[in-house]
Short mmCIF file of C-alpha atoms in Angstrom, two decimals:
data_model
loop_
_atom_site.label_atom_id
_atom_site.label_comp_id
_atom_site.label_asym_id
_atom_site.label_seq_id
_atom_site.Cartn_x
_atom_site.Cartn_y
_atom_site.Cartn_z
CA MET A 1 6.25 9.34 19.26
CA ARG A 2 2.93 7.36 19.61
CA ASN A 3 -0.64 7.97 20.64
CA ARG A 4 -2.83 5.15 22.07
CA LEU A 5 -5.23 3.57 19.74
CA GLY A 6 -6.75 1.24 22.27
CA GLY A 7 -3.58 1.18 24.66
CA MET A 8 -0.39 -1.14 24.64
CA ALA A 9 0.16 -4.72 24.87
CA GLU A 10 3.07 -6.37 26.47
CA SER A 11 4.51 -7.57 23.25
CA PRO A 12 5.18 -4.98 20.48
CA PRO A 13 1.86 -3.54 19.25
CA THR A 14 0.76 -3.11 15.62
CA ALA A 15 1.20 0.38 14.65
CA PHE A 16 -1.30 2.34 12.70
CA LEU A 17 0.00 5.44 10.68
CA MET A 18 -1.91 8.27 8.91
CA HIS A 19 0.02 11.58 8.67
CA PRO A 20 -2.22 14.47 9.30
CA SER A 21 -1.04 16.12 6.10
CA ALA A 22 -2.47 13.11 3.96
CA VAL A 23 -6.17 14.00 4.47
CA LEU A 24 -5.37 17.66 3.12
CA HIS A 25 -4.43 16.51 -0.29
CA ASP A 26 -7.48 17.74 -2.11
CA THR A 27 -8.44 16.30 -5.44
CA GLY A 28 -11.94 17.60 -5.30
CA TRP A 29 -15.04 15.58 -4.11
CA GLY A 30 -15.98 14.59 -7.48
CA HIS A 31 -12.60 12.59 -7.88
CA PRO A 32 -12.75 9.06 -7.06
CA GLU A 33 -9.54 9.36 -4.87
CA HIS A 34 -11.09 12.13 -2.44
CA GLN A 35 -10.46 13.29 1.24
CA GLY A 36 -13.33 11.04 2.38
CA ARG A 37 -11.38 8.04 2.00
CA LEU A 38 -9.16 8.56 4.92
CA ARG A 39 -12.08 10.03 7.00
CA ALA A 40 -13.95 6.73 6.44
CA ILE A 41 -11.14 4.61 7.46
CA ALA A 42 -10.39 6.83 10.73
CA SER A 43 -14.12 6.51 11.65
CA ALA A 44 -14.16 2.83 11.12
CA LEU A 45 -11.10 2.14 13.43
CA LYS A 46 -12.71 4.46 16.00
CA ASP A 47 -15.78 2.24 15.91
CA ASP A 48 -13.68 -0.75 16.50
CA LEU A 49 -11.64 0.41 19.47
CA VAL A 50 -13.11 -2.23 21.85
CA SER A 51 -11.64 -5.09 19.70
CA LEU A 52 -8.34 -3.34 19.02
CA HIS A 53 -7.59 -2.24 22.66
CA GLY A 54 -4.09 -3.07 23.95
CA ARG A 55 -2.99 -4.35 20.43
CA VAL A 56 -2.94 -1.21 18.07
CA VAL A 57 -1.08 2.22 18.60
CA GLN A 58 -1.47 5.23 16.40
CA VAL A 59 1.89 6.34 15.56
CA GLU A 60 3.00 9.85 14.80
CA SER A 61 5.86 10.14 12.01
CA GLU A 62 8.12 12.82 10.54
CA ALA A 63 7.96 14.02 7.03
CA ALA A 64 10.21 12.34 4.45
CA ARG A 65 12.94 14.10 2.56
CA GLU A 66 13.27 14.72 -1.06
CA ALA A 67 16.38 12.50 -0.92
CA ASP A 68 13.90 9.60 0.13
CA LEU A 69 11.90 10.30 -2.95
CA ALA A 70 14.92 10.18 -4.97
CA LEU A 71 15.65 6.63 -3.95
CA VAL A 72 13.44 5.40 -6.77
CA HIS A 73 12.26 8.54 -8.57
CA ASP A 74 13.82 10.77 -11.18
CA GLY A 75 14.61 14.29 -10.24
CA ALA A 76 12.53 15.61 -13.24
CA LEU A 77 9.36 13.98 -11.64
CA ILE A 78 10.14 15.40 -8.40
CA GLY A 79 10.39 18.82 -9.92
CA THR A 80 7.33 18.56 -11.84
CA VAL A 81 5.14 17.69 -9.05
CA ARG A 82 6.66 20.19 -6.76
CA GLU A 83 6.02 22.86 -9.45
CA ALA A 84 2.46 21.68 -10.05
CA VAL A 85 1.73 21.87 -6.31
CA GLY A 86 3.00 25.62 -6.48
CA ARG A 87 0.67 26.41 -9.31
CA ALA A 88 -2.16 24.74 -7.24
CA ARG A 89 -1.45 26.86 -4.30
CA GLU A 90 -1.22 29.95 -6.40
CA TRP A 91 -4.48 29.31 -8.17
CA GLY A 92 -6.50 28.00 -5.19
CA GLN A 93 -7.56 24.96 -7.04
CA PRO A 94 -6.44 21.32 -8.11
CA VAL A 95 -3.80 21.09 -10.93
CA GLU A 96 -3.48 17.96 -13.17
CA VAL A 97 -0.17 16.28 -13.57
CA ASP A 98 -1.81 13.48 -15.60
CA PRO A 99 -5.30 13.15 -17.06
CA ASP A 100 -6.54 11.39 -13.82
CA THR A 101 -4.04 12.67 -11.18
CA ARG A 102 -4.44 15.89 -9.46
CA VAL A 103 -2.42 18.01 -6.92
CA SER A 104 -3.59 20.70 -4.72
CA GLY A 105 -1.58 23.33 -2.54
CA ALA A 106 -1.26 20.96 0.25
CA SER A 107 -0.21 17.88 -1.89
CA TRP A 108 3.54 18.31 -1.26
CA GLU A 109 3.12 18.19 2.47
CA ALA A 110 0.94 15.07 1.98
CA VAL A 111 3.50 13.35 -0.26
CA LEU A 112 6.34 14.00 2.33
CA GLY A 113 4.06 13.05 5.29
CA THR A 114 2.70 9.90 3.75
CA VAL A 115 6.29 8.66 2.66
CA GLY A 116 7.66 9.52 6.07
CA ALA A 117 4.88 7.41 7.69
CA GLY A 118 5.80 4.38 5.44
CA LEU A 119 9.42 4.84 6.40
CA GLU A 120 8.67 5.14 10.15
CA ALA A 121 6.55 1.88 9.73
CA VAL A 122 9.32 -0.16 8.30
CA HIS A 123 12.15 0.91 10.13
CA GLY A 124 10.02 0.86 13.24
CA VAL A 125 9.36 -2.74 12.70
CA VAL A 126 12.90 -3.65 12.17
CA ALA A 127 13.85 -2.04 15.34
CA GLY A 128 11.20 -3.76 17.28
CA ARG A 129 9.03 -0.90 18.11
CA TYR A 130 6.03 -2.41 16.30
CA ARG A 131 5.18 -5.98 15.42
CA ASN A 132 3.79 -4.96 12.14
CA ALA A 133 2.00 -2.03 10.71
CA PHE A 134 -0.59 -0.57 8.45
CA VAL A 135 0.14 2.72 6.72
CA ALA A 136 -2.97 4.75 5.62
CA ALA A 137 -1.05 6.20 2.71
CA ARG A 138 -2.57 9.15 0.78
CA PRO A 139 -2.08 10.01 -2.02
CA PRO A 140 -1.56 6.17 -3.18
CA GLY A 141 1.40 5.09 -4.87
CA HIS A 142 1.81 1.85 -6.70
CA HIS A 143 1.05 3.37 -10.32
CA ALA A 144 3.81 5.90 -9.94
CA THR A 145 6.78 4.95 -12.20
CA PRO A 146 10.40 6.13 -11.71
CA GLY A 147 9.52 9.18 -13.92
CA ARG A 148 5.89 9.46 -14.02
CA ALA A 149 2.72 10.28 -11.87
CA MET A 150 -0.33 8.39 -12.97
CA GLY A 151 -3.36 6.59 -11.84
CA PHE A 152 -4.12 8.93 -8.80
CA CYS A 153 -0.40 8.23 -7.62
CA LEU A 154 2.26 10.90 -7.29
CA PHE A 155 5.27 9.03 -5.80
CA ASN A 156 5.48 5.20 -5.02
CA ASN A 157 5.14 4.97 -1.25
CA ILE A 158 5.86 1.13 -1.09
CA ALA A 159 8.81 1.32 -3.39
CA VAL A 160 10.60 4.05 -1.30
CA ALA A 161 9.98 1.93 1.81
CA ALA A 162 11.67 -1.25 0.11
CA ALA A 163 14.49 0.87 -1.26
CA SER A 164 15.19 2.56 2.18
CA LEU A 165 15.11 -1.01 3.77
CA ARG A 166 17.88 -2.00 1.61
CA ALA A 167 19.78 1.25 1.49
CA ARG A 168 20.31 1.13 5.24
CA GLY A 169 20.89 -2.64 5.24
CA GLU A 170 18.07 -3.64 7.03
CA ALA A 171 16.95 -6.05 4.45
CA GLY A 172 18.81 -7.85 1.63
CA ARG A 173 15.58 -9.15 -0.04
CA VAL A 174 12.35 -7.67 0.03
CA LEU A 175 8.83 -9.15 -1.29
CA ILE A 176 6.08 -6.73 -2.38
CA VAL A 177 2.63 -8.34 -2.53
CA ASP A 178 -0.01 -6.29 -4.37
CA TRP A 179 -3.77 -7.25 -4.32
CA ASP A 180 -5.13 -4.02 -5.64
CA VAL A 181 -7.74 -4.61 -8.37
CA HIS A 182 -5.41 -2.71 -10.79
CA HIS A 183 -1.98 -3.81 -11.52
CA GLY A 184 0.80 -2.14 -9.77
CA ASN A 185 2.83 -1.13 -12.98
CA GLY A 186 4.85 1.59 -11.22
CA THR A 187 6.17 -0.84 -8.53
CA GLN A 188 6.86 -3.52 -11.23
CA ASP A 189 8.78 -0.97 -13.58
CA ILE A 190 10.90 0.19 -10.61
CA PHE A 191 12.21 -3.28 -9.70
CA TYR A 192 11.76 -4.93 -12.84
CA GLU A 193 15.44 -5.70 -13.33
CA ASP A 194 16.27 -6.07 -9.68
CA PRO A 195 16.64 -9.61 -8.15
CA ASP A 196 16.44 -8.38 -4.74
CA VAL A 197 12.89 -7.07 -4.74
CA PHE A 198 10.30 -9.74 -5.75
CA PHE A 199 7.07 -8.34 -7.11
CA LEU A 200 3.76 -10.41 -6.76
CA SER A 201 0.58 -8.81 -8.11
CA LEU A 202 -2.79 -10.32 -8.10
CA HIS A 203 -5.06 -8.05 -10.37
CA GLN A 204 -8.21 -7.98 -12.51
CA TYR A 205 -7.08 -8.33 -16.14
CA PRO A 206 -7.83 -6.86 -18.64
CA HIS A 207 -8.15 -3.59 -16.47
CA TYR A 208 -6.43 -0.31 -15.90
CA PRO A 209 -3.50 0.28 -16.61
CA GLY A 210 -3.41 -2.66 -19.09
CA LEU A 211 -0.33 -4.34 -17.87
CA GLY A 212 0.45 -7.32 -15.73
CA ALA A 213 0.21 -10.22 -18.14
CA ALA A 214 1.51 -13.42 -16.89
CA ASN A 215 4.35 -13.20 -19.05
CA GLU A 216 5.65 -10.15 -17.54
CA THR A 217 8.39 -11.86 -15.32
CA GLY A 218 11.32 -9.50 -15.14
CA ARG A 219 14.27 -8.39 -17.15
CA GLY A 220 17.95 -8.95 -17.03
CA ARG A 221 19.12 -9.95 -13.50
CA GLY A 222 15.60 -9.50 -12.35
CA GLU A 223 14.18 -12.29 -14.62
CA GLY A 224 11.92 -14.44 -12.57
CA TYR A 225 11.41 -12.04 -9.91
CA THR A 226 8.05 -10.65 -10.98
CA LEU A 227 5.19 -12.82 -10.79
CA ASN A 228 1.73 -11.44 -12.25
CA VAL A 229 -1.37 -13.40 -11.65
CA PRO A 230 -4.29 -11.86 -13.95
CA LEU A 231 -7.81 -12.74 -12.75
CA ALA A 232 -11.00 -12.55 -14.59
CA PRO A 233 -13.64 -10.17 -13.15
CA ARG A 234 -16.13 -11.75 -10.49
CA THR A 235 -13.47 -14.32 -9.63
CA PRO A 236 -15.12 -16.51 -7.10
CA ARG A 237 -13.94 -15.60 -3.51
CA ALA A 238 -12.59 -18.91 -2.49
CA HIS A 239 -10.83 -19.39 -5.91
CA TYR A 240 -9.17 -15.82 -5.28
CA VAL A 241 -7.95 -16.76 -1.71
CA ASN A 242 -6.69 -20.12 -2.82
CA THR A 243 -4.84 -18.68 -5.88
CA PHE A 244 -3.38 -15.85 -3.48
CA ALA A 245 -2.05 -18.49 -1.06
CA ARG A 246 -0.36 -20.65 -3.88
CA ALA A 247 1.21 -17.68 -5.64
CA LEU A 248 2.52 -16.28 -2.22
CA GLU A 249 4.13 -19.46 -1.44
CA THR A 250 5.73 -19.55 -4.72
CA ALA A 251 7.06 -15.88 -4.22
CA VAL A 252 8.35 -16.73 -0.86
CA SER A 253 10.18 -20.00 -2.02
CA ARG A 254 11.87 -18.02 -4.88
CA CYS A 255 12.63 -14.72 -2.88
CA GLU A 256 13.38 -15.99 0.67
CA PRO A 257 12.63 -12.36 1.75
CA ASP A 258 13.82 -10.45 4.83
CA PHE A 259 10.77 -8.19 4.91
CA ILE A 260 7.46 -8.25 3.16
CA LEU A 261 5.47 -5.33 2.13
CA VAL A 262 1.69 -5.33 1.07
CA SER A 263 0.01 -2.91 -1.32
CA SER A 264 -3.56 -3.28 -0.22
CA GLY A 265 -6.22 -2.09 -2.62
CA PHE A 266 -9.74 -2.19 -1.03
CA ASP A 267 -10.97 -1.65 -4.78
CA VAL A 268 -10.87 -5.44 -4.69
CA LEU A 269 -13.94 -5.60 -2.60
CA ALA A 270 -17.22 -6.40 -3.89
CA GLY A 271 -19.20 -3.09 -4.83
CA ASP A 272 -16.26 -0.92 -5.68
CA PRO A 273 -17.07 1.62 -8.46
CA LEU A 274 -13.65 1.09 -10.01
CA GLY A 275 -13.54 -2.62 -9.54
CA GLY A 276 -15.27 -5.85 -10.49
CA GLN A 277 -14.23 -8.51 -7.78
CA LEU A 278 -16.28 -10.14 -5.10
CA LEU A 279 -14.11 -10.19 -2.16
CA GLU A 280 -15.48 -9.21 1.33
CA PRO A 281 -13.62 -7.79 4.31
CA GLY A 282 -13.24 -11.28 5.79
CA ASP A 283 -11.32 -12.34 2.70
CA LEU A 284 -8.65 -9.74 3.25
CA HIS A 285 -8.56 -10.66 6.82
CA ARG A 286 -7.60 -14.16 5.66
CA THR A 287 -5.28 -12.96 2.89
CA THR A 288 -3.39 -10.91 5.66
CA ARG A 289 -3.25 -14.02 7.85
CA ILE A 290 -1.68 -15.87 5.13
CA VAL A 291 0.90 -13.22 4.61
CA MET A 292 1.74 -13.18 8.40
CA GLU A 293 2.11 -16.78 8.64
CA ALA A 294 4.65 -16.68 5.62
CA ALA A 295 6.33 -13.98 7.22
CA ASP A 296 6.62 -15.77 10.54
CA ARG A 297 8.36 -18.51 8.74
CA CYS A 298 10.58 -16.51 6.58
CA CYS A 299 11.20 -13.19 8.02
CA VAL A 300 10.43 -12.99 11.63
CA GLY A 301 7.12 -11.75 11.13
CA ARG A 302 8.03 -8.31 9.33
CA VAL A 303 5.11 -7.06 7.51
CA VAL A 304 4.02 -3.73 6.63
CA VAL A 305 0.62 -2.96 4.84
CA PHE A 306 0.06 0.10 2.65
CA LEU A 307 -3.22 1.47 1.56
CA GLU A 308 -3.41 1.82 -2.27
CA GLY A 309 -7.12 1.84 -3.80
CA GLY A 310 -10.61 1.69 -2.73
CA TYR A 311 -13.25 3.93 -3.81
CA ASP A 312 -16.40 3.25 -1.85
CA PRO A 313 -15.39 5.05 1.42
CA GLN A 314 -17.54 2.84 3.71
CA ARG A 315 -16.35 -0.47 2.12
CA THR A 316 -12.67 0.69 2.24
CA GLY A 317 -13.03 1.48 5.96
CA ALA A 318 -14.30 -1.93 6.62
CA GLY A 319 -11.77 -3.49 4.61
CA CYS A 320 -9.14 -1.64 6.60
CA VAL A 321 -10.63 -2.70 10.07
CA ALA A 322 -10.38 -6.35 8.68
CA VAL A 323 -6.71 -6.17 7.76
CA VAL A 324 -5.68 -4.17 10.89
CA ARG A 325 -7.78 -6.88 12.97
CA ALA A 326 -5.50 -9.57 11.22
CA LEU A 327 -2.18 -7.66 11.85
CA ALA A 328 -3.13 -7.22 15.42
CA GLY A 329 -4.07 -10.84 16.04
CA VAL A 330 -7.82 -10.33 16.42
CA ARG A 331 -10.42 -12.56 14.81
CA MET A 332 -13.09 -11.12 12.67
CA ASP A 333 -16.12 -12.50 14.85
CA VAL A 334 -14.68 -10.79 18.03
#
């Protein structure tokens, strides 16, 4: 079930999950969301083995089923993506399902593998196999709506995980925190009328996809369970972290979650070609610790972090190390 990434600790370890099929999703090296992103993450974590020794395990997971995708997605979208993957396999080249979203002949296996990794992470945390977890999800997911693939995202990994926790009775209320530089419009759309999933997003605004205004707060029974925090480009780092801490406290007090999921976009780091913010890896270590402290108070520490954006591979790798270090209880200066 698990391979050691630095051994085992007496208490449950932090799990790191990256399904081997995920790297085979081939959008082309000229595409921002290319295969090198996961390779950079794997390399950065390998270089940090000494600090992570005894605290992090690499976990293998089974592929998800189409029924898992159907927890949040329309059958028409599932069929469209599967058919596009078939054409890409036949033609031997990527096929567009959206102007900026591509599939290759290996993308279906990547989708099911990545969703399966997310499910293993959340259910493994509930079962006590892992203290918490990081899922190197690819393709990413937070732009995928119930019926549309967009923004490099085919299916919404974090939304499937939240829906599965609730379907299995493992969480009554879930808080999803999204700090990608782009608004997680797909996640918001899926749960916009749902009072049992609170969606908190800090994002650059205005920016792609053009949503996430402060007045988008939910609809119907879900009114008040969406909190958008639009931020200007080049927001000072200290202001960003302080704003994040206040917004998270508001979300936790309103939601009282049984589980916290995080959409971690490393495009929020300074220098990302598709972003415009100033954060450094140490800031994401701090925001992760803030989430963990909140989870310790409200949901016995149940936290799983999902990879979303991040398009400078070296910076994305460094950011991933910072987040995994935080989850594993390792300081940045060790």
